[in-house]
Coordinates of C-alpha atoms in Angstrom, one line a residue:
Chain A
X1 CA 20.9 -26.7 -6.6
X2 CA 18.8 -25.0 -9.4
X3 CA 17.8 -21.6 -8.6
X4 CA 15.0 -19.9 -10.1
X5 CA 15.1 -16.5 -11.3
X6 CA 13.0 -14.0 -10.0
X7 CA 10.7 -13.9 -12.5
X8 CA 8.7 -10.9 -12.2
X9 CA 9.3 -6.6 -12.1
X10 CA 7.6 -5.5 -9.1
X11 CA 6.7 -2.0 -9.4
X12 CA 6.5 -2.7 -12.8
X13 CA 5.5 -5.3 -14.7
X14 CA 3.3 -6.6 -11.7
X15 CA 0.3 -4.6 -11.9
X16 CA -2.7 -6.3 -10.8
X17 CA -5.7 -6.7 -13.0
X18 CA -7.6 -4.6 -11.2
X19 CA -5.3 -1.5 -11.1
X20 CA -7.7 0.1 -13.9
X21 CA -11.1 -0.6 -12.6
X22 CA -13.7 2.0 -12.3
X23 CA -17.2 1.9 -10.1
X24 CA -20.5 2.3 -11.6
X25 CA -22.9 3.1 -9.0
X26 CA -26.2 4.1 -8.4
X27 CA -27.5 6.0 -4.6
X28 CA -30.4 6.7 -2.8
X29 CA -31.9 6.8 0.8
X30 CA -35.3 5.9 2.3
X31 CA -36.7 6.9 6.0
X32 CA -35.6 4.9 8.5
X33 CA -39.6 3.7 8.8
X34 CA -38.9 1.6 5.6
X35 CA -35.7 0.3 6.2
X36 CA -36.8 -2.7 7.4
X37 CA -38.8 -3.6 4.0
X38 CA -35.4 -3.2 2.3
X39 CA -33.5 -5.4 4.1
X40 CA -36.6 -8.3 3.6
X41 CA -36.5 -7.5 -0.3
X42 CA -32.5 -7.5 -0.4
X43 CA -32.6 -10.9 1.5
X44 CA -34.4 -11.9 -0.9
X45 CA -32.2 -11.0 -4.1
X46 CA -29.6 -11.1 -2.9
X47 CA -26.7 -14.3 -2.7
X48 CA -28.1 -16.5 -0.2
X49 CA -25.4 -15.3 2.8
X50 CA -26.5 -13.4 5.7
X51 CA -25.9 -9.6 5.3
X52 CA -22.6 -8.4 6.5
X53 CA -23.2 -5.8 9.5
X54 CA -20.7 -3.2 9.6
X55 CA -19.6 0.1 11.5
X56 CA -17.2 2.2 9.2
X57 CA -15.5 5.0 10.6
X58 CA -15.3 6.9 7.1
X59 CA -12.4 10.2 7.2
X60 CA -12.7 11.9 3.5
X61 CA -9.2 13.8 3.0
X62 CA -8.9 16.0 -0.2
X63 CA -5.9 18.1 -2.0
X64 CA -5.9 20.9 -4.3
X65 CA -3.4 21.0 -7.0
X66 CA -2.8 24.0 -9.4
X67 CA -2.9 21.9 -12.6
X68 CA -7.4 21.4 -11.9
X69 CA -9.3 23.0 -9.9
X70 CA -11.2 19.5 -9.0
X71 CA -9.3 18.4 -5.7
X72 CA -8.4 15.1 -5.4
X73 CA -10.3 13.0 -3.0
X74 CA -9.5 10.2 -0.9
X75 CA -11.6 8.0 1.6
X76 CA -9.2 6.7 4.8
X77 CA -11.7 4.0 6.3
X78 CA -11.5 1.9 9.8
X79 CA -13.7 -1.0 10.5
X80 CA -15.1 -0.2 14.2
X81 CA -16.3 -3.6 14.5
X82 CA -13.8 -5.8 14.8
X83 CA -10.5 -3.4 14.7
X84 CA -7.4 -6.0 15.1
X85 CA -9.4 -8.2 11.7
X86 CA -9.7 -5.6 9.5
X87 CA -7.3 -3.3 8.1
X88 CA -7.2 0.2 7.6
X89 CA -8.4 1.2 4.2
X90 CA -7.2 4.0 1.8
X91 CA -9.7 5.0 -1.0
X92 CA -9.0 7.2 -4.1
X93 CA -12.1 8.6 -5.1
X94 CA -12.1 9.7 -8.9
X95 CA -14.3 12.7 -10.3
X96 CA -18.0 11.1 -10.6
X97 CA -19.1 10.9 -14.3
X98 CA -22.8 11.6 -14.3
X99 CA -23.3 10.8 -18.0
X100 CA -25.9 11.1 -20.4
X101 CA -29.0 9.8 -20.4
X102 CA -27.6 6.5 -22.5
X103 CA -25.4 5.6 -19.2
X104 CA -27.2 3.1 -17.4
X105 CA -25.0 4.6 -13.4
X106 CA -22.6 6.7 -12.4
X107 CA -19.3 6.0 -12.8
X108 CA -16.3 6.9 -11.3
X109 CA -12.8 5.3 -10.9
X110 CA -11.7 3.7 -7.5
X111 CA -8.5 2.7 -6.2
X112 CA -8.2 0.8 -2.6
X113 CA -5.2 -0.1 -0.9
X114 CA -5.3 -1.4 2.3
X115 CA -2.5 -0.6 4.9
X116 CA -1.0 -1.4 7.7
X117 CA -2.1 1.3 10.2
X118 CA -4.0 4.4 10.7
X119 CA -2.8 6.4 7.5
X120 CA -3.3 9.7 8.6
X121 CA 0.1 10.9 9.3
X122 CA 0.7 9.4 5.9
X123 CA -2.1 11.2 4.1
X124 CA -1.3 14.2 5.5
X125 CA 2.2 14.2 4.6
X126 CA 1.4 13.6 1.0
X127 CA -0.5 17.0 1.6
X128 CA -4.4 15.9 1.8
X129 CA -6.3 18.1 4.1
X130 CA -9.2 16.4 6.4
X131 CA -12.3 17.5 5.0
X132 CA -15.0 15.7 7.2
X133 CA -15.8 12.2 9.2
X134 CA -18.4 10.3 8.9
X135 CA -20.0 6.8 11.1
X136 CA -21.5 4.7 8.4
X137 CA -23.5 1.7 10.5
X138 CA -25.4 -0.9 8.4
X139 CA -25.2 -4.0 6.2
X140 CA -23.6 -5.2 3.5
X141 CA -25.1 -7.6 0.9
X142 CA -23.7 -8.9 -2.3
X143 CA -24.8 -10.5 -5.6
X144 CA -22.6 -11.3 -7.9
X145 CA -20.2 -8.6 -8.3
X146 CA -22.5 -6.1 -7.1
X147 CA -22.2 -4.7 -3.9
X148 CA -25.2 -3.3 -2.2
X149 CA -24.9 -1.0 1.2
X150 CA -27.8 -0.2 3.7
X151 CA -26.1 2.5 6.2
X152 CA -27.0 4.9 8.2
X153 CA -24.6 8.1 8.2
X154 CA -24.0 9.9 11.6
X155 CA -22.2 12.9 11.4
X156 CA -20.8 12.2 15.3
X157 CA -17.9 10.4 15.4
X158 CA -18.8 8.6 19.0
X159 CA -20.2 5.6 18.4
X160 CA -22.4 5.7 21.4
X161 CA -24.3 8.9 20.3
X162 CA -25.1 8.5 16.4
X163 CA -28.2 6.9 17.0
X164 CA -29.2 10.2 16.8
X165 CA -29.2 12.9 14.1
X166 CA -31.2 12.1 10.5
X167 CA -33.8 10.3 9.5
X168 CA -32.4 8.4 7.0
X169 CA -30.1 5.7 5.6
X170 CA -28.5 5.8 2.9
X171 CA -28.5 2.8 -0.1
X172 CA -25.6 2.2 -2.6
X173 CA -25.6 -0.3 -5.4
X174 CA -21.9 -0.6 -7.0
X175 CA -19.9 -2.7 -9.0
X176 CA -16.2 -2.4 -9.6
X177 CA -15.5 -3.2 -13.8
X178 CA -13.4 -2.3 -16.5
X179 CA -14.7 0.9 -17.8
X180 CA -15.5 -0.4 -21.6
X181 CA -17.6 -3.1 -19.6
X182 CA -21.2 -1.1 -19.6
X183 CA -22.8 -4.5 -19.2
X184 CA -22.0 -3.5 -15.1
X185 CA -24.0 -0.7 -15.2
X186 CA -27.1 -2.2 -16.7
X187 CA -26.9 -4.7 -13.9
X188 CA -26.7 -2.3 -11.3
X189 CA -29.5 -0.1 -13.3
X190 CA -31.5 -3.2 -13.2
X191 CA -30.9 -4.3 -9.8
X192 CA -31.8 -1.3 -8.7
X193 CA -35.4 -1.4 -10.3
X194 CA -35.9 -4.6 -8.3
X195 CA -36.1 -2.2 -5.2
X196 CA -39.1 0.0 -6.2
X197 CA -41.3 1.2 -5.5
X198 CA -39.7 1.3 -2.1
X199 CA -36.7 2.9 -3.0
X200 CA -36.0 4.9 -6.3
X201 CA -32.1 4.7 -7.0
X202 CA -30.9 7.4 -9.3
X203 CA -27.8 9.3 -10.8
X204 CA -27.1 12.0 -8.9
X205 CA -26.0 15.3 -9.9
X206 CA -23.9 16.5 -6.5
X207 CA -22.8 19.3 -9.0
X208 CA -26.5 20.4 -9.1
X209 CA -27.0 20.3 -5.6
X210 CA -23.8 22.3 -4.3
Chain B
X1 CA 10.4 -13.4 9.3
X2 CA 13.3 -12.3 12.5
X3 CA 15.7 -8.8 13.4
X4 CA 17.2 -8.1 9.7
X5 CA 20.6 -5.5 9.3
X6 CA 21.3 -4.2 6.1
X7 CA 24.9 -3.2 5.4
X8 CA 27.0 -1.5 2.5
X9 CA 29.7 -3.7 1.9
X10 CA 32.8 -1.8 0.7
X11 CA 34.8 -2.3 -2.5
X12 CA 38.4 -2.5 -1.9
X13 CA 40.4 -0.1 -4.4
X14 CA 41.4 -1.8 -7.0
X15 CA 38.5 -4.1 -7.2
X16 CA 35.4 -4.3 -9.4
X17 CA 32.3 -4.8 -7.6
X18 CA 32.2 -8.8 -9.8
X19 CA 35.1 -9.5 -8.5
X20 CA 34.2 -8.5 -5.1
X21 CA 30.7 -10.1 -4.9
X22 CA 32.6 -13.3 -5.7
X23 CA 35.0 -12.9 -2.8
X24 CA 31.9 -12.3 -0.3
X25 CA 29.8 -15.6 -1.9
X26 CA 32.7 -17.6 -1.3
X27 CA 33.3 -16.6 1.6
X28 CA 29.6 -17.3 2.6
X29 CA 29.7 -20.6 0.8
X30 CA 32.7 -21.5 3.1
X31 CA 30.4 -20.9 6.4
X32 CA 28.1 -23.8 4.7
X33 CA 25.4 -21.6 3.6
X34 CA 22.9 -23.3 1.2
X35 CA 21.9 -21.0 -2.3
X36 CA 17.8 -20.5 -2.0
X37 CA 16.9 -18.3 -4.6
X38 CA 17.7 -14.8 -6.3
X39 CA 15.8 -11.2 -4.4
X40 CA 15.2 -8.0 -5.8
X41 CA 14.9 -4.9 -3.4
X42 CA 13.5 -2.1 -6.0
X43 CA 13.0 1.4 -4.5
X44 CA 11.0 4.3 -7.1
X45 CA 11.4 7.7 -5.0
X46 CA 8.9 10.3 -5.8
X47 CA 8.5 14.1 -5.1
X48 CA 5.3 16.5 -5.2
X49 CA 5.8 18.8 -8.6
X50 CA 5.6 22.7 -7.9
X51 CA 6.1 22.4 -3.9
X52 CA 9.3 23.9 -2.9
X53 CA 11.5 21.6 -0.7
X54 CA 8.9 18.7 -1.2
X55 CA 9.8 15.5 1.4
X56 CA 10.7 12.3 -0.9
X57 CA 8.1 9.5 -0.5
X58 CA 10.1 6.1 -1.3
X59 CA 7.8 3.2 -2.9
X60 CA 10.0 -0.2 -1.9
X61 CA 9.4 -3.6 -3.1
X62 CA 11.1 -6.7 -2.0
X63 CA 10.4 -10.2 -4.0
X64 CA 11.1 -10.9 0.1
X65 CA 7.5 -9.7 0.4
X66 CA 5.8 -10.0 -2.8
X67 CA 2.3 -9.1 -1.8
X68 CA 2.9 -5.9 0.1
X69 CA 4.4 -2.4 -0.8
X70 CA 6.0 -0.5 2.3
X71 CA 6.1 3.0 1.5
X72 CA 7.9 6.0 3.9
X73 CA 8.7 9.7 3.8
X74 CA 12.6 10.4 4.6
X75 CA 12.3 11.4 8.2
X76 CA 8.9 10.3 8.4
X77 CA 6.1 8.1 8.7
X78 CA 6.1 4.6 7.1
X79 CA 3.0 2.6 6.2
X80 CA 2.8 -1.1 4.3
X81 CA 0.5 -1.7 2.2
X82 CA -1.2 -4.3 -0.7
X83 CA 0.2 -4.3 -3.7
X84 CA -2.4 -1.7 -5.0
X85 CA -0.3 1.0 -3.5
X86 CA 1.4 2.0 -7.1
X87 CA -1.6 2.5 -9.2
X88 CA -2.8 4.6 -5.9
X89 CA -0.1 7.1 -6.3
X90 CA -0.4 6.9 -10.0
X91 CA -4.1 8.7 -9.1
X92 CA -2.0 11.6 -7.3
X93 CA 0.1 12.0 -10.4
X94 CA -1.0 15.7 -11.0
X95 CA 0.9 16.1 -7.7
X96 CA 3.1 13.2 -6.9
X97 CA 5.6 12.1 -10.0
X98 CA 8.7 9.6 -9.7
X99 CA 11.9 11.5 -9.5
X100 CA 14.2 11.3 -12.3
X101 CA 16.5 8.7 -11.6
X102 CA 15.2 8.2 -8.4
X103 CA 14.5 4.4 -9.6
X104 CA 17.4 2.3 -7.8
X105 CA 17.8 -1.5 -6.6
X106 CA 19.5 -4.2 -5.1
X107 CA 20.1 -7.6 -6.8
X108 CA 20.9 -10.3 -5.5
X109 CA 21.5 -14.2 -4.3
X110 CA 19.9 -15.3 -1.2
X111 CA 21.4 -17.7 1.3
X112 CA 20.5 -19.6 4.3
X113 CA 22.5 -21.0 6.7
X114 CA 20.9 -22.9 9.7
X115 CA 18.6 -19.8 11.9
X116 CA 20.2 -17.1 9.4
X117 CA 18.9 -15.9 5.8
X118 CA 22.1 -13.9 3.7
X119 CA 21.3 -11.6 0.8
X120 CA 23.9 -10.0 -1.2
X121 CA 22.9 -7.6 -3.7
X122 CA 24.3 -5.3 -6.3
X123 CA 23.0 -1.9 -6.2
X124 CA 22.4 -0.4 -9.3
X125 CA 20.4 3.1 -10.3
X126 CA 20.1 2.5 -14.4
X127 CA 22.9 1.1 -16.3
X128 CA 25.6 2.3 -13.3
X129 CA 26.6 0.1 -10.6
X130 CA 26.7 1.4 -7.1
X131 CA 27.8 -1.2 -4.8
X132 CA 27.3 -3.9 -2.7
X133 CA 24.6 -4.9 0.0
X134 CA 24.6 -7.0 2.5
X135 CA 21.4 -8.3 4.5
X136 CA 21.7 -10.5 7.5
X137 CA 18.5 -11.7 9.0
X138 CA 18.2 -13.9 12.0
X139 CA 14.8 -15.2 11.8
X140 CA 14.2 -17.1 15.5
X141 CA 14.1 -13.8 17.1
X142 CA 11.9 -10.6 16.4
X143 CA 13.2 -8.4 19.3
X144 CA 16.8 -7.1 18.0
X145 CA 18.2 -6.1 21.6
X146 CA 18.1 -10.1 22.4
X147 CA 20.2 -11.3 19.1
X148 CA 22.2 -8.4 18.1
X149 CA 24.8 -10.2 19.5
X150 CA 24.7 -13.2 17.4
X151 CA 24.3 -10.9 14.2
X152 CA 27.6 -9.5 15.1
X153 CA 29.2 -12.6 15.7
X154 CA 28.2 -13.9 12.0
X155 CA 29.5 -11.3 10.2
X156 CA 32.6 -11.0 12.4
X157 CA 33.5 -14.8 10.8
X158 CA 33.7 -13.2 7.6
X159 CA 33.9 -9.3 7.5
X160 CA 36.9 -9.5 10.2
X161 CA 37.3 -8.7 13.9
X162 CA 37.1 -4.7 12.9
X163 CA 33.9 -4.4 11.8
X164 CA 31.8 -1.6 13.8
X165 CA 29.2 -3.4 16.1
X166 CA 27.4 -0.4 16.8
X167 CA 23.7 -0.8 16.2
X168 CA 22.2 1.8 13.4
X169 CA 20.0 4.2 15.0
X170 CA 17.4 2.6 12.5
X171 CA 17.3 -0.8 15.0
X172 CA 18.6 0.8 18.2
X173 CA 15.5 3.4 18.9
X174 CA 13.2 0.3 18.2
X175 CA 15.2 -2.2 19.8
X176 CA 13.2 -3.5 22.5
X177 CA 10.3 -3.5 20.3
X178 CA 9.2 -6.3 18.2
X179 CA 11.4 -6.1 14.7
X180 CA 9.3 -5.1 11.6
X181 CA 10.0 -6.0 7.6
X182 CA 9.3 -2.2 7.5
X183 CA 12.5 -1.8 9.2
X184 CA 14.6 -3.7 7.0
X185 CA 13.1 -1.6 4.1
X186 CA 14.0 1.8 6.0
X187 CA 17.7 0.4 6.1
X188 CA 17.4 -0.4 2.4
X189 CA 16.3 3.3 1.7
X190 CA 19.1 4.8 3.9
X191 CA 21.2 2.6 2.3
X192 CA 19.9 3.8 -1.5
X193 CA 20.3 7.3 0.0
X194 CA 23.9 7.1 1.0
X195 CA 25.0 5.4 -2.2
X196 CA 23.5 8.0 -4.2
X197 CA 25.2 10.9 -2.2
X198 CA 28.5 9.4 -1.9
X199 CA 31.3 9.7 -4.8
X200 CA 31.2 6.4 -5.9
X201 CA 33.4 5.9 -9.6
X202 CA 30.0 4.3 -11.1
X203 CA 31.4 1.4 -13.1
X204 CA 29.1 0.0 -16.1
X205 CA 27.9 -3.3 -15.3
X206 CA 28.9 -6.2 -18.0
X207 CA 25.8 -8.3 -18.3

């Protein structure tokens, strides 16, 4: 019997493409008055599927270290739809880039694992610190490689209740790249212009706002 | 995918651990089992830089289970994962960093025979050799209190009639539970752990 050799280093020599991807991204929110105009003008542009509805409970964990005084962020994330389907979700969430005016988006880098259960005991051992929880509730469209998100954020972690609260919902155009690839933000920059004048997307300065 | 139990298998004096691998794949030959491939157990133990007394997080791969990463704190929580689990932690790496020498794995042939799958693997940290492991899995079965017995029976045919039958705490505290790969990788890491402790002559291995 011939055997074949394991041909591979896990750990290694195995890293997916992916591992080094970063996401350019552009935000922005309209009142819930106009949300419905959005999600005509997305079905629209967008690949001819049916948007994606989704319920995301959203738990944003960070850690200080002594080497940078930026903490490191990370994103644990639980479908509340459909909970046995869908897997729990771990998210690191790099520094965002803001660039200069020549950067089309924002860009920061993005790591997601999925695992098996609720990773908070996990996270928490590895010394992250709950910061805040969030109920995003929306859709999801796609074209291409971009991914665009309608959602409204609720600060109130029943899902009975967050109805309730702002005004608001929030819209996120991303794509996950290669960060030499700039082409990806110029389509998100120019996908985004295809929602005014009912929405103006932007780079955000959260540094400004804090 | 059954109830796995990992096992060091012990060098007599006087042995090398070639010599010794040979006896047991004989020996497992003889039962009738069939060759099916080679497996790689790899385990990369890391540590949190500047925290005093930081826990050890162990990142495991088997080629068993080539699309998922099972990763656990000793004493502590385990979580599986895709395979994007690495360049996760490579994110943290202002805090979390692999331990020197922490990198050790187990080697090995894989057999089946009838219900059973056999793996016997050299354990090796670098260029030193450790020891041998032994993996018996019985795959009909997911709840270990309902085939321990059988387990013990098949290795009994070729470790001997003194071989301890005792279930490891590992299995025994999850034993009416359904079995878990996560569980076989826990064994692994105790396994790792011990060889590492223990006194073991580290012989080179000839390759």
């Amino acid at each position: 019997i011939m055997v074949d050799a394991a041909d591979y280093q896990p750990l290694s020599g195995d890293a997916p493409v992916i591992a080094n991807m970063q996401e350019f991204f552009l935000q922005g929110s309209v009142l819930d008055t106009c949300v419905d105009k959005i999600h005509e003008r997305l079905q629209g542009l967008c690949d001819n599927v049916s948007p994606e509805a989704f319920t995301d409970h959203e738990r944003t964990y960070v850690m200080r270290n002594t080497t940078s005084n930026m903490p490191i962020t990370v994103k644990a994330c639980q479908s509340l739809v459909d909970k046995s389907a869908v897997p729990w979700q771990i998210k690191y969430m790099g520094n965002t880039d803001v660039g200069d005016r020549t950067k089309s988006a924002m860009i920061r880098s993005s790591v997601s694992v999925a695992v098996s259960k609720d990773p908070s005991e996990f996270l928490e051992d590895l010394g992250f610190v709950l910061q805040f929880e969030v109920i995003l509730k929306g859709y999801f469209y796609r074209k291409g490689r971009l991914k665009i998100t309608v959602a409204k954020l609720s600060g109130s972690i029943d899902p009975n209740k967050h109805e309730a609260g702002n005004m608001s919902h929030l819209i996120e155009v991303s794509a996950l790249a290669s960060p030499l690839d700039e082409s990806a933000g110029d389509e998100v920059r120019i996908f985004s212009q295809f929602l005014r004048p009912i929405v103006f997307l932007d780079k955000v300065d959260v540094r400004r706002l804090q | 995918m059954g109830v796995a139990y990992v096992s060091p298998w012990k060098v007599p004096a006087g042995q090398n651990v070639q010599q010794n691998i040979e006896e047991l794949h004989n020996s497992i030959e003889q039962l009738g089992a069939i060759k099916t491939g080679l497996f790689t157990v790899e385990c990369e133990s890391y540590h949190a830089v500047n925290v005093a007394n930081s826990k050890t997080l162990h990142l495991i791969h088997s080629t068993e289970y080539p699309a998922s990463r099972f990763a656990c704190f000793e004493d502590g929580p385990s979580i599986v994962s895709d395979v994007m689990l690495p360049s996760f932690l490579s994110k943290l790496r202002s805090v979390w960093q692999p331990r020197k020498g922490g990198r050790i794995e187990s080697k090995g042939h894989r057999y089946e025979l009838g219900d059973f799958v056999l793996k016997t693997g050299i354990i090796s940290m670098g260029p030193s050799t450790k020891g041998i492991s032994l993996e018996v899995e019985y795959t009909p079965c997911v709840y270990p209190c309902d085939c321990w017995g059988i387990i013990t029976e098949l290795l009994k045919g070729f470790v001997g009639e003194n071989m301890a039958t005792n279930m490891p705490t590992l299995i025994l505290e999850k034993s009416k539970e359904i079995y878990t790969p996560d569980i076989t990788m826990q064994q692994y890491v105790e396994l790792f752990s011990n060889m590492r402790k223990s006194n073991y002559t580290p012989i080179v291995c000839v390759k």
